XYZ file of C-alpha atoms in Angstrom:
736
model
C -2.262 8.355 21.804
C -3.790 7.253 19.305
C -6.003 9.294 16.136
C -8.504 7.839 13.980
C -8.186 6.681 10.470
C -8.741 8.687 7.319
C -10.379 7.752 3.866
C -7.358 7.216 2.257
C -6.302 4.766 4.709
C -7.106 1.228 4.240
C -8.893 -0.616 6.959
C -6.739 -3.914 6.529
C -3.139 -4.653 5.936
C -2.067 -8.215 5.480
C -2.606 -9.909 8.517
C -3.432 -6.926 10.762
C -6.967 -5.029 11.142
C -6.369 -1.161 11.246
C -7.703 1.287 14.574
C -6.607 4.220 13.824
C -2.882 6.109 14.032
C -0.686 6.351 16.133
C 1.252 8.518 13.923
C 2.606 9.208 10.403
C 5.044 11.950 8.373
C 6.423 12.989 4.759
C 7.527 9.477 3.933
C 4.434 7.665 5.529
C 2.260 6.519 8.196
C 2.452 4.234 11.521
C -0.819 2.656 12.251
C -2.030 0.465 15.320
C -3.059 -2.544 13.793
C -4.534 -5.876 15.187
C -4.440 -9.691 14.288
C -6.821 -11.635 14.063
C -5.766 -13.225 17.256
C -6.070 -9.902 18.503
C -2.328 -9.281 19.457
C -1.938 -5.497 18.688
C 1.001 -4.140 16.466
C 2.324 -1.104 15.535
C 2.250 -1.202 11.538
C 4.642 1.422 9.904
C 3.228 1.834 5.910
C 5.822 3.292 3.274
C 3.911 5.007 0.751
C 4.420 4.160 -2.885
C 6.129 6.769 -4.444
C 9.269 6.687 -1.642
C 9.168 3.363 -2.065
C 10.065 3.770 -6.021
C 13.005 5.154 -4.956
C 15.860 2.238 -5.007
C 18.094 4.067 -2.944
C 15.090 4.355 -0.409
C 13.248 0.888 -0.653
C 17.441 -0.782 0.100
C 17.300 1.776 3.439
C 14.188 0.048 5.032
C 15.581 -3.428 3.964
C 18.113 -2.515 5.529
C 15.877 -0.934 8.152
C 13.897 -4.252 8.764
C 17.310 -6.525 8.503
C 18.113 -4.970 11.612
C 15.639 -5.018 13.751
C 14.911 -8.537 13.241
C 18.664 -9.212 13.590
C 18.303 -7.616 17.160
C 17.290 -9.567 20.216
C 16.680 -8.835 23.560
C 13.807 -7.915 25.907
C 14.705 -4.762 25.638
C 14.384 -4.486 21.974
C 11.322 -4.154 20.226
C 11.170 -7.032 18.288
C 9.822 -7.558 14.537
C 6.543 -9.535 13.977
C 6.108 -8.806 10.289
C 6.988 -7.325 7.160
C 7.308 -6.993 3.429
C 9.779 -5.289 1.954
C 8.998 -5.644 -1.433
C 4.948 -4.771 -1.095
C 3.892 -1.688 -4.083
C 4.096 0.181 -0.102
C 6.306 -1.625 2.086
C 5.400 -2.557 5.581
C 7.679 -3.310 8.409
C 5.369 -4.411 11.746
C 6.231 -4.244 15.288
C 5.394 -5.435 18.907
C 2.886 -2.882 19.950
C 4.126 -1.273 23.527
C 0.967 1.016 25.206
C 3.895 3.165 26.846
C 4.682 6.677 26.533
C 8.015 7.257 25.306
C 10.881 8.393 27.616
C 10.804 12.151 26.129
C 6.602 12.315 26.403
C 7.120 10.806 29.800
C 9.719 13.779 31.087
C 7.580 16.246 29.795
C 4.445 15.294 31.460
C 5.663 14.006 33.971
C 9.547 15.805 35.291
C 13.242 13.340 35.176
C 12.817 9.896 36.409
C 13.557 8.824 40.271
C 17.652 7.781 40.776
C 16.501 4.327 40.669
C 14.204 3.884 37.514
C 17.132 5.927 35.718
C 19.741 3.351 37.019
C 17.157 0.827 35.811
C 16.273 2.267 32.374
C 20.299 2.612 31.875
C 21.116 -1.351 32.615
C 17.988 -2.618 30.332
C 18.854 -0.060 27.763
C 22.983 -1.521 28.009
C 21.382 -4.689 27.598
C 19.999 -4.296 25.080
C 22.526 -2.011 22.825
C 25.234 -4.727 23.718
C 22.691 -6.944 21.816
C 22.523 -4.791 19.075
C 26.452 -4.239 18.625
C 26.516 -7.821 19.391
C 24.823 -8.511 16.111
C 26.807 -6.193 14.166
C 24.866 -3.542 14.166
C 25.316 0.289 15.684
C 22.181 1.622 16.169
C 22.703 5.659 15.747
C 19.501 7.003 17.095
C 19.314 5.995 21.143
C 17.130 9.285 21.858
C 13.995 10.044 24.356
C 11.642 9.126 21.655
C 14.146 6.070 20.550
C 12.794 4.430 23.994
C 8.974 3.249 24.893
C 8.250 2.899 28.759
C 6.716 -0.503 29.692
C 5.731 -1.935 33.570
C 8.256 -4.579 32.611
C 10.437 -2.564 31.653
C 11.509 -0.102 28.052
C 11.948 -1.189 24.828
C 15.182 0.818 22.130
C 13.274 0.806 18.801
C 13.649 2.229 15.149
C 16.503 1.369 13.866
C 15.800 3.282 10.322
C 18.750 4.238 10.407
C 20.974 1.355 12.037
C 24.071 0.080 9.703
C 26.360 -3.048 10.107
C 29.656 -1.485 12.400
C 31.795 -1.534 9.591
C 29.007 0.053 6.636
C 29.988 3.689 6.233
C 28.102 3.649 2.758
C 25.420 6.123 3.406
C 28.888 7.687 5.340
C 30.333 10.704 4.285
C 33.057 13.650 5.519
C 29.524 16.038 5.200
C 26.851 13.938 6.508
C 25.534 13.728 9.774
C 23.469 10.859 11.098
C 21.906 10.994 13.967
C 19.734 13.477 16.333
C 21.236 16.746 17.028
C 21.830 16.846 21.305
C 22.068 13.249 22.046
C 24.991 12.101 19.509
C 28.382 11.618 20.078
C 31.202 14.394 19.220
C 32.342 12.199 16.022
C 28.442 11.717 15.006
C 28.518 15.505 15.567
C 31.665 16.032 13.559
C 30.348 13.624 10.804
C 33.707 11.195 10.968
C 32.869 8.134 9.425
C 35.865 6.606 10.256
C 35.177 7.460 13.486
C 31.821 6.162 14.097
C 30.685 2.837 16.338
C 28.532 1.496 18.806
C 31.152 3.846 21.384
C 28.831 6.395 19.753
C 25.604 4.340 21.181
C 27.219 4.709 24.474
C 27.600 8.790 24.052
C 24.387 8.496 23.094
C 22.717 6.405 25.707
C 24.714 8.625 28.707
C 22.949 12.013 26.908
C 19.679 10.063 27.414
C 20.116 8.816 31.028
C 21.048 12.885 31.515
C 18.335 13.822 30.157
C 16.053 11.535 31.792
C 18.146 11.985 35.034
C 17.821 16.218 34.749
C 14.485 16.719 32.018
C 17.652 18.506 30.504
C 18.798 17.697 27.329
C 22.878 17.538 28.399
C 24.282 19.957 25.947
C 21.278 22.287 25.566
C 18.630 23.227 23.468
C 18.691 25.425 20.629
C 19.829 25.947 17.072
C 20.939 22.634 15.428
C 24.647 24.618 15.101
C 25.116 25.313 18.036
C 23.799 21.810 19.523
C 26.855 20.223 17.074
C 29.165 22.694 18.481
C 28.204 21.851 22.849
C 28.888 18.643 21.463
C 32.217 18.278 20.287
C 33.587 21.749 22.082
C 31.537 21.955 25.876
C 30.816 19.635 28.946
C 28.116 18.266 29.124
C 25.598 19.609 32.102
C 25.581 17.387 34.833
C 24.390 20.060 37.363
C 21.730 18.181 40.270
C 22.803 14.559 39.344
C 23.157 11.903 42.058
C 26.409 10.870 42.577
C 25.770 7.462 41.645
C 25.107 8.193 37.849
C 27.472 10.882 38.069
C 29.879 7.694 38.102
C 28.170 5.972 35.082
C 27.622 9.054 32.818
C 30.576 10.445 33.187
C 32.329 7.725 31.230
C 29.841 7.311 28.724
C 30.346 11.145 27.858
C 33.200 11.601 27.521
C 35.053 13.019 24.319
C 36.842 10.161 23.163
C 35.441 6.859 22.357
C 38.698 4.896 23.322
C 37.486 6.279 27.254
C 33.556 4.819 26.998
C 32.005 1.427 28.437
C 31.063 -0.929 26.177
C 27.516 -1.566 26.158
C 28.243 -4.604 27.929
C 30.142 -3.694 30.173
C 27.720 -0.936 31.773
C 25.204 -3.705 31.514
C 27.690 -5.652 34.659
C 27.765 -2.260 36.667
C 24.404 -2.345 37.877
C 23.422 -5.817 37.781
C 21.629 -4.894 41.063
C 18.786 -3.206 39.846
C 17.112 -5.839 38.053
C 13.469 -4.907 39.125
C 11.698 -7.050 41.419
C 8.465 -6.719 39.841
C 6.203 -5.271 36.882
C 5.706 -1.339 37.393
C 8.635 -1.384 40.248
C 10.853 -0.181 38.440
C 8.510 3.695 37.443
C 7.232 5.956 39.624
C 3.355 6.122 40.302
C 3.022 9.059 37.690
C 4.526 6.933 34.599
C 2.353 4.047 35.036
C -0.664 5.231 35.121
C -0.322 6.915 31.703
C 1.225 3.359 30.609
C -2.206 2.089 32.122
C -4.139 5.004 30.687
C -3.125 4.367 27.580
C -3.387 0.554 27.913
C -6.716 1.140 28.316
C -7.220 3.617 25.526
C -6.594 0.687 23.118
C -8.004 -2.267 24.408
C -11.691 0.010 24.590
C -10.652 0.610 20.194
C -13.392 -0.815 18.393
C -11.926 -3.385 15.295
C -11.983 -0.465 12.088
C -12.202 3.012 14.636
C -14.988 4.887 12.233
C -13.281 7.309 9.413
C -14.791 10.656 8.923
C -13.833 13.295 6.038
C -13.674 16.953 8.299
C -15.836 19.645 7.488
C -14.688 22.056 5.287
C -13.551 25.116 6.703
C -15.490 27.737 7.362
C -15.552 31.629 5.505
C -13.600 32.937 9.389
C -11.395 30.393 9.292
C -7.340 31.926 9.403
C -5.740 31.966 5.685
C -3.542 29.124 5.443
C -0.113 29.284 5.002
C 0.948 29.251 1.363
C -1.756 31.623 0.579
C -0.720 33.658 2.940
C 2.542 33.643 1.463
C 1.594 33.930 -1.884
C 0.270 37.121 -0.912
C 2.548 38.435 1.245
C 5.030 37.992 -1.995
C 3.569 41.002 -3.825
C 4.645 44.527 -4.222
C 4.108 47.318 -2.415
C 1.678 50.526 -3.143
C 3.139 53.154 -4.150
C 1.280 57.312 -4.183
C 2.462 59.945 -6.056
C 1.075 63.124 -7.010
C -3.289 63.447 -7.254
C -3.923 59.537 -5.878
C -1.682 60.948 -2.704
C -4.980 62.918 -1.614
C -7.210 60.443 -2.403
C -5.636 58.097 -0.338
C -5.503 60.962 2.057
C -9.127 61.633 1.969
C -10.006 58.272 2.711
C -7.683 58.495 5.807
C -9.745 60.859 6.940
C -13.162 58.973 6.528
C -11.514 56.545 8.025
C -13.095 53.738 7.194
C -12.235 49.962 7.965
C -13.749 48.031 5.199
C -16.835 47.066 6.853
C -18.576 50.649 6.448
C -18.433 51.102 10.391
C -16.650 54.384 10.701
C -13.587 53.998 13.194
C -9.818 55.814 13.857
C -9.496 58.832 17.426
C -8.695 61.883 17.079
C -11.262 62.155 13.594
C -14.005 61.042 14.283
C -13.978 57.935 14.444
C -14.315 55.363 17.898
C -11.494 53.370 17.309
C -7.864 53.868 17.885
C -5.234 53.263 15.978
C -3.042 51.594 18.633
C 1.070 51.452 17.581
C 1.480 49.074 21.046
C 5.886 48.847 22.561
C 6.773 45.653 24.637
C 9.985 45.779 25.955
C 12.061 45.367 29.016
C 11.301 48.296 31.347
C 12.051 47.323 34.597
C 14.639 44.034 34.281
C 18.232 43.336 32.574
C 17.781 44.643 29.278
C 15.885 47.594 30.910
C 18.616 50.481 29.652
C 17.721 49.042 25.780
C 13.997 48.930 26.696
C 13.302 52.046 28.108
C 15.410 53.527 25.028
C 13.265 51.950 22.953
C 10.193 53.586 24.592
C 11.548 56.994 24.189
C 11.943 56.717 20.646
C 9.029 55.021 19.373
C 7.324 57.611 21.966
C 9.069 60.763 19.957
C 7.988 59.440 16.254
C 4.696 59.041 18.361
C 4.478 62.478 18.570
C 5.796 64.072 16.168
C 3.083 62.504 13.958
C 0.682 63.100 15.796
C 1.637 67.149 15.210
C 1.400 66.523 12.089
C -1.132 69.400 10.155
C -1.896 67.164 7.598
C -2.350 63.242 9.558
C -5.133 61.218 8.581
C -5.585 59.400 11.963
C -3.872 60.020 15.391
C -1.297 57.436 16.187
C -2.081 55.736 20.022
C 2.006 53.978 21.844
C 0.322 51.401 24.210
C 3.604 50.588 26.415
C 4.188 47.039 28.863
C 6.212 46.136 30.429
C 7.576 42.325 30.243
C 10.182 42.594 32.513
C 12.463 40.703 30.173
C 10.707 37.762 31.553
C 9.247 35.238 28.998
C 6.489 33.429 31.253
C 5.040 37.467 31.966
C 6.000 38.151 28.150
C 3.609 35.571 27.746
C 0.283 37.598 29.329
C 1.825 40.712 27.811
C 1.787 38.908 23.925
C -2.226 37.666 24.519
C -3.213 41.320 26.188
C -2.276 43.313 23.194
C -3.942 40.646 20.427
C -6.897 40.838 22.669
C -6.956 44.957 21.953
C -8.094 44.671 18.411
C -7.079 48.519 18.118
C -3.525 47.362 18.060
C -2.047 47.307 14.513
C 0.973 46.363 15.785
C 4.074 45.396 18.232
C 6.917 46.737 18.281
C 9.592 44.376 20.705
C 10.430 42.949 22.379
C 13.804 44.300 23.709
C 15.800 40.816 23.965
C 15.856 36.827 23.018
C 14.451 35.038 25.543
C 10.386 36.721 25.603
C 10.929 36.775 21.921
C 11.335 33.435 21.545
C 8.240 33.406 24.314
C 6.318 34.853 21.919
C 6.696 34.808 18.008
C 3.876 32.280 18.094
C 1.959 33.663 20.116
C 2.309 36.383 17.639
C 2.094 34.536 14.472
C -0.762 32.417 15.839
C -3.066 35.855 15.856
C -1.639 37.406 12.751
C -0.431 40.878 14.961
C 2.587 42.155 13.491
C 6.144 41.989 15.551
C 9.261 43.616 14.694
C 12.101 44.084 16.708
C 14.798 46.062 16.793
C 17.212 44.747 19.004
C 16.123 40.944 19.777
C 19.286 38.844 17.073
C 18.369 34.626 18.192
C 18.823 33.887 14.477
C 15.751 31.173 14.817
C 14.065 34.571 15.328
C 14.593 34.865 11.831
C 15.439 31.360 10.612
C 12.146 29.702 10.564
C 8.818 30.866 8.693
C 6.687 33.414 10.201
C 3.402 34.686 9.602
C 3.770 37.435 11.223
C 7.672 38.515 12.115
C 9.754 41.918 10.752
C 13.472 41.335 11.879
C 14.514 44.684 12.276
C 18.303 44.057 12.429
C 20.653 41.398 11.166
C 20.065 38.079 13.232
C 23.455 37.332 15.302
C 25.482 35.068 13.204
C 25.334 37.027 10.353
C 26.296 40.428 13.242
C 29.523 38.179 13.091
C 30.989 38.499 8.891
C 32.644 41.749 10.338
C 34.736 40.201 12.401
C 35.300 36.954 10.596
C 36.818 39.654 7.664
C 39.018 41.372 10.595
C 40.564 38.357 11.449
C 40.725 36.747 8.018
C 41.613 40.260 6.039
C 42.506 42.824 8.326
C 41.123 46.436 9.864
C 41.295 48.094 6.118
C 39.111 45.757 4.662
C 36.172 47.998 6.423
C 37.725 51.289 5.564
C 39.757 53.686 6.683
C 37.869 54.473 10.240
C 39.064 50.621 11.106
C 42.680 51.221 10.183
C 44.201 52.792 13.596
C 44.307 50.557 17.215
C 45.041 47.367 17.976
C 42.368 46.066 16.178
C 43.701 47.464 12.892
C 46.007 44.980 12.472
C 46.338 42.450 9.488
C 45.176 38.951 9.177
C 44.895 36.718 12.060
C 47.111 32.989 12.271
C 45.480 31.632 14.532
C 42.484 33.044 16.917
C 41.876 32.647 19.880
C 38.146 32.165 20.660
C 36.734 32.181 23.620
C 32.995 30.646 24.572
C 31.554 31.845 27.389
C 28.466 29.270 28.347
C 26.862 32.090 30.763
C 25.761 33.951 27.743
C 23.884 30.574 26.142
C 23.448 30.266 22.791
C 23.690 33.950 22.218
C 27.784 32.878 22.946
C 27.682 29.717 20.380
C 25.742 32.624 17.917
C 29.240 34.850 18.491
C 31.869 32.703 18.577
C 30.294 29.464 17.238
C 29.800 30.882 13.545
C 33.285 32.851 13.792
C 34.543 29.637 14.379
C 33.038 27.695 11.459
C 33.974 30.681 9.233
C 37.839 31.448 9.900
C 37.825 27.204 9.580
C 36.838 27.145 6.137
C 39.169 30.748 5.361
C 42.062 27.719 6.420
C 43.109 29.442 9.651
C 43.575 27.603 12.682
C 41.370 28.936 15.524
C 41.760 28.114 19.324
C 38.615 27.524 20.607
C 37.765 27.558 24.226
C 34.616 27.277 26.000
C 34.144 28.190 29.739
C 31.678 27.392 32.051
C 28.574 29.522 33.823
C 30.024 32.067 36.322
C 33.106 32.229 35.409
C 35.515 35.277 36.411
C 38.587 33.667 36.622
C 40.031 34.017 33.084
C 43.426 34.514 33.534
C 44.148 30.270 33.451
C 42.737 30.063 30.493
C 44.310 33.218 29.126
C 47.859 31.990 29.698
C 46.631 29.028 27.634
C 45.369 30.207 24.980
C 48.275 32.503 25.098
C 50.736 29.229 24.677
C 48.955 27.925 21.683
C 49.955 30.492 19.948
C 46.848 33.524 20.002
C 48.025 36.782 18.433
C 43.886 37.558 18.582
C 41.080 36.799 20.269
C 36.663 36.866 20.085
C 34.736 36.945 22.827
C 31.482 35.175 23.120
C 29.381 36.250 26.390
C 27.768 38.893 27.936
C 29.363 42.224 29.960
C 30.562 41.077 33.001
C 32.766 37.995 31.564
C 33.989 40.507 28.589
C 35.226 43.316 31.320
C 36.885 39.886 33.757
C 38.256 38.520 30.379
C 40.188 42.191 29.397
C 41.625 42.132 32.641
C 43.180 38.983 32.593
C 44.432 39.991 29.243
C 46.304 42.873 30.599
C 47.180 41.669 33.577
C 49.158 39.132 30.458
C 50.173 41.147 29.089
C 48.154 41.144 25.597
C 48.239 44.319 23.711
C 46.864 43.165 20.307
C 42.943 43.237 19.141
C 40.221 42.056 20.973
C 36.900 41.428 19.348
C 33.164 41.114 20.646
C 29.551 41.099 19.442
C 27.658 43.783 20.862
C 26.263 42.669 24.141
C 29.559 44.518 25.387
C 28.175 47.850 24.452
C 27.393 49.060 27.456
C 27.791 51.504 30.126
C 29.132 48.071 32.752
C 31.988 46.801 30.896
C 33.576 50.525 30.511
C 33.205 50.494 33.932
C 33.874 46.523 34.879
C 37.290 46.499 32.353
C 38.406 49.941 33.195
C 41.385 50.899 30.816
C 41.386 47.598 30.058
C 39.154 47.434 28.001
C 40.572 50.222 26.140
C 40.580 49.212 22.011
C 38.511 46.786 22.146
C 36.877 46.219 19.060
C 32.537 45.684 19.050
C 30.169 45.178 16.216
C 27.075 45.590 16.696
C 23.814 45.711 14.367
C 22.151 49.431 16.578
C 23.918 52.717 15.300
C 25.389 55.654 17.586
C 22.702 59.045 16.612
C 25.448 61.644 18.044
C 27.958 60.027 15.243
C 25.804 59.671 12.094
C 25.136 63.006 10.784
C 21.911 61.553 9.045
C 20.297 61.588 12.475
C 20.817 64.505 13.822
C 18.065 65.788 13.684
C 16.352 63.017 15.666
C 19.194 63.684 18.224
C 18.073 66.966 18.532
C 14.482 66.857 18.995
C 15.797 63.824 21.489
C 17.364 66.278 23.036
C 14.702 68.761 23.710
C 12.004 66.088 24.308
C 14.053 64.343 26.498
C 16.938 66.320 28.359
C 19.375 63.530 27.199
C 21.032 62.656 24.128
C 18.990 59.332 22.472
C 20.776 56.230 23.893
C 21.955 52.898 21.754
C 18.670 51.312 20.378
C 16.507 55.135 20.608
C 17.016 55.689 17.177
C 15.888 51.960 15.489
C 13.041 52.017 17.582
C 12.099 55.319 16.145
C 12.546 54.148 12.535
C 10.248 50.971 13.546
C 7.242 53.151 14.864
C 7.763 55.575 11.326
C 7.352 53.243 9.391
C 4.786 51.283 11.048
C 3.008 54.597 10.165
C 4.255 54.537 6.542
C 3.006 51.593 6.108
C -0.221 52.746 7.898
C -1.017 55.392 5.955
C -0.415 54.071 2.346
C -2.898 50.873 3.240
C -5.658 53.701 1.953
C -7.954 52.849 4.726
C -7.144 50.940 8.211
C -5.384 47.914 6.858
C -6.271 44.672 8.967
C -3.813 42.789 11.038
C -2.694 40.730 8.037
C -2.758 43.502 5.271
C -0.474 45.463 7.861
C 2.006 42.380 7.527
C 1.483 42.145 4.163
C 2.302 46.196 3.507
C 5.367 46.115 5.275
C 7.112 43.063 4.102
C 6.917 44.218 1.051
C 8.211 48.012 1.309
C 11.831 49.777 1.910
C 12.258 52.094 4.426
C 14.914 54.869 4.608
C 15.037 55.753 7.888
C 17.555 57.963 10.157
C 19.393 55.290 11.183
C 19.341 52.771 7.889
C 17.182 51.563 4.787
C 14.386 48.431 5.996
C 13.785 46.028 4.259
C 12.210 42.409 4.218
C 12.141 38.657 3.043
C 8.471 38.053 2.534
C 8.061 34.830 3.617
C 10.219 35.118 6.959
C 10.145 38.491 8.180
C 14.394 38.475 7.863
C 16.590 41.452 7.270
C 17.710 42.231 4.141
C 20.891 44.689 4.457
C 21.212 47.485 2.565
C 24.247 48.095 0.037
C 25.329 51.454 2.502
C 25.297 48.150 5.971
C 23.720 47.535 9.471
C 26.628 46.452 11.098
C 28.613 49.187 13.312
C 31.806 49.223 14.785
C 33.042 50.395 17.557
C 36.181 50.773 19.017
C 36.743 50.932 23.382
C 39.179 54.580 23.517
C 39.429 55.851 26.151
C 37.181 54.840 28.451
C 34.303 55.211 25.862
C 33.142 53.930 23.032
C 33.762 55.579 20.063
C 31.441 55.130 16.767
C 33.374 53.613 13.616
C 30.801 53.215 11.563
C 29.979 50.930 8.984
C 31.602 47.920 9.617
C 28.783 45.707 8.120
C 29.854 42.853 5.222
C 25.885 43.429 2.682
C 25.163 40.206 2.097
C 24.286 38.590 -1.903
C 20.232 39.419 -1.275
C 21.566 43.563 -0.561
């Protein structure tokens, strides 16, 4: 729990000996301190550069004042502070126990009685906060410490007077997504008050009882959307907890109980003995923390860390600078020298390498795919496309090396995906990996490949987090789910003809919608939000007033929902979810007599949707990030070769996999020698490659896809029980 002091840390501050670090952030450090009398304290010290900011110093001064105004046995008391010092500091009593977040992560959900006691004590603490005229505004598991005699509420850093909105604007969200109230999520400054703390407490207690946040995890915008529109996930909760939590989690602040009222409901749960309210495994953590704190010397020794060795991996900053370099272009006589060097198979250290050309090492491209799980149709299609690309490359007489395709089935399972990734990483002859097929395994292995600097390129996984975080090794060979919905928003706000003449037919070709109905099916998790939540935000900004609805996971009776949405005036629909729900929704719309435009993103591009929806799906417009190679002139040769090799037309995403393997082969060829994995990442991220499906280009720092001017999202209309390929439906990005 406690880390050593660094050489730059002071050994004393005011009346405190500093023994170690409890935590550190960009604005300061929290130390474990001890008074001369032996009392432990947590000492927060703000860096001088932030103290020079008058607004920051004023906020810190308010934190000190707020914490001092709260008098409760379940709120950590202030034992010292100097907000006017050159480096302002605040000392609170040290609680030798884990945070609620740490305890649940290590030991699992708390028993029912522990949660009820937690509710009583924290409600009491919040009652004192509100009685002092304050609103905490950041009640979350990380701000509750567990001690043997009860919990402690900490961190009044953003607490404010109940009637003070000085730092709250219509565009400022204050608090922690996933543990804040709907009025906070929507930044409704006039509605923020004590009731928001009660909602946050309800979220915290649901997390303590189930081990999962009641509005899920994922992108911040997704959490905010669910908080406002979704019912909380309270599945599996004991009935006595449901009675307490349901009122706390009411969307309307006026329907929630006060903290004092909630505290009064559970007085019978006052713990009768120390530690009796906590399960044994959490008590053990508290005991171990206390023992470790007591064993600390007066001053923790500070030892400078040794410099990194030459073998250490490059820092992210140095790597990103290198990754921004331009691609190497070889032409004319220079190309002959490159091919000759490749035939020698030198790997830069004087050793021979390369299979098929006299060397001892193989040049392997890995394929991590779902070949037998829920997305096996996509995985098998990508395997065929990748295999065809490798076979065609190896058939070239002037090939500088022989490629090997090494496949591994992760079955779409996150745990198995990690094992597959580690196996590829350990095989030093694997130079790049295509995959995974879907979002769940892709998110599970992103950091694994990143740590090893092994290039990972996905053509079908679309989660926005894959391309919105700073990755060192990932390349997203398609627009993410959020970007892929831009064409749907244009169809709603402008009409079908805005995307070209091929869209000016059928129900989806109408003009702007007056009130689109947006249906988010929670069976599809984050994919549903990224499909519909982003549309909701964009069309609102465009001046439309959509009618959003959210349905629980597993819903297949859509008729009442359709009736409600039509009664609300919905004249067009967007469905966010997977193929089974899309088919059920299509049948409900047809039964209700609706024959207007319906849009959905690519998850419905399956034979399952066609079969289950029957004629009800006719007219639906689906936008996807894959092409139909049989309808794309540029892919005619690929389609013919696929038919000859496998005896059938290529399925969706086969051509994209074919393109990516050729992209990798081109990067290996251009390297001039057998590249390291890091060198190959640099080359791939800096290149622009024209495939049969589209042009591939990437941003150097995140590996996210840069949409070409010709577009990278494609439209399909359901017509007579089949998907009719309409061609590009993209709204190109500003960077294209």
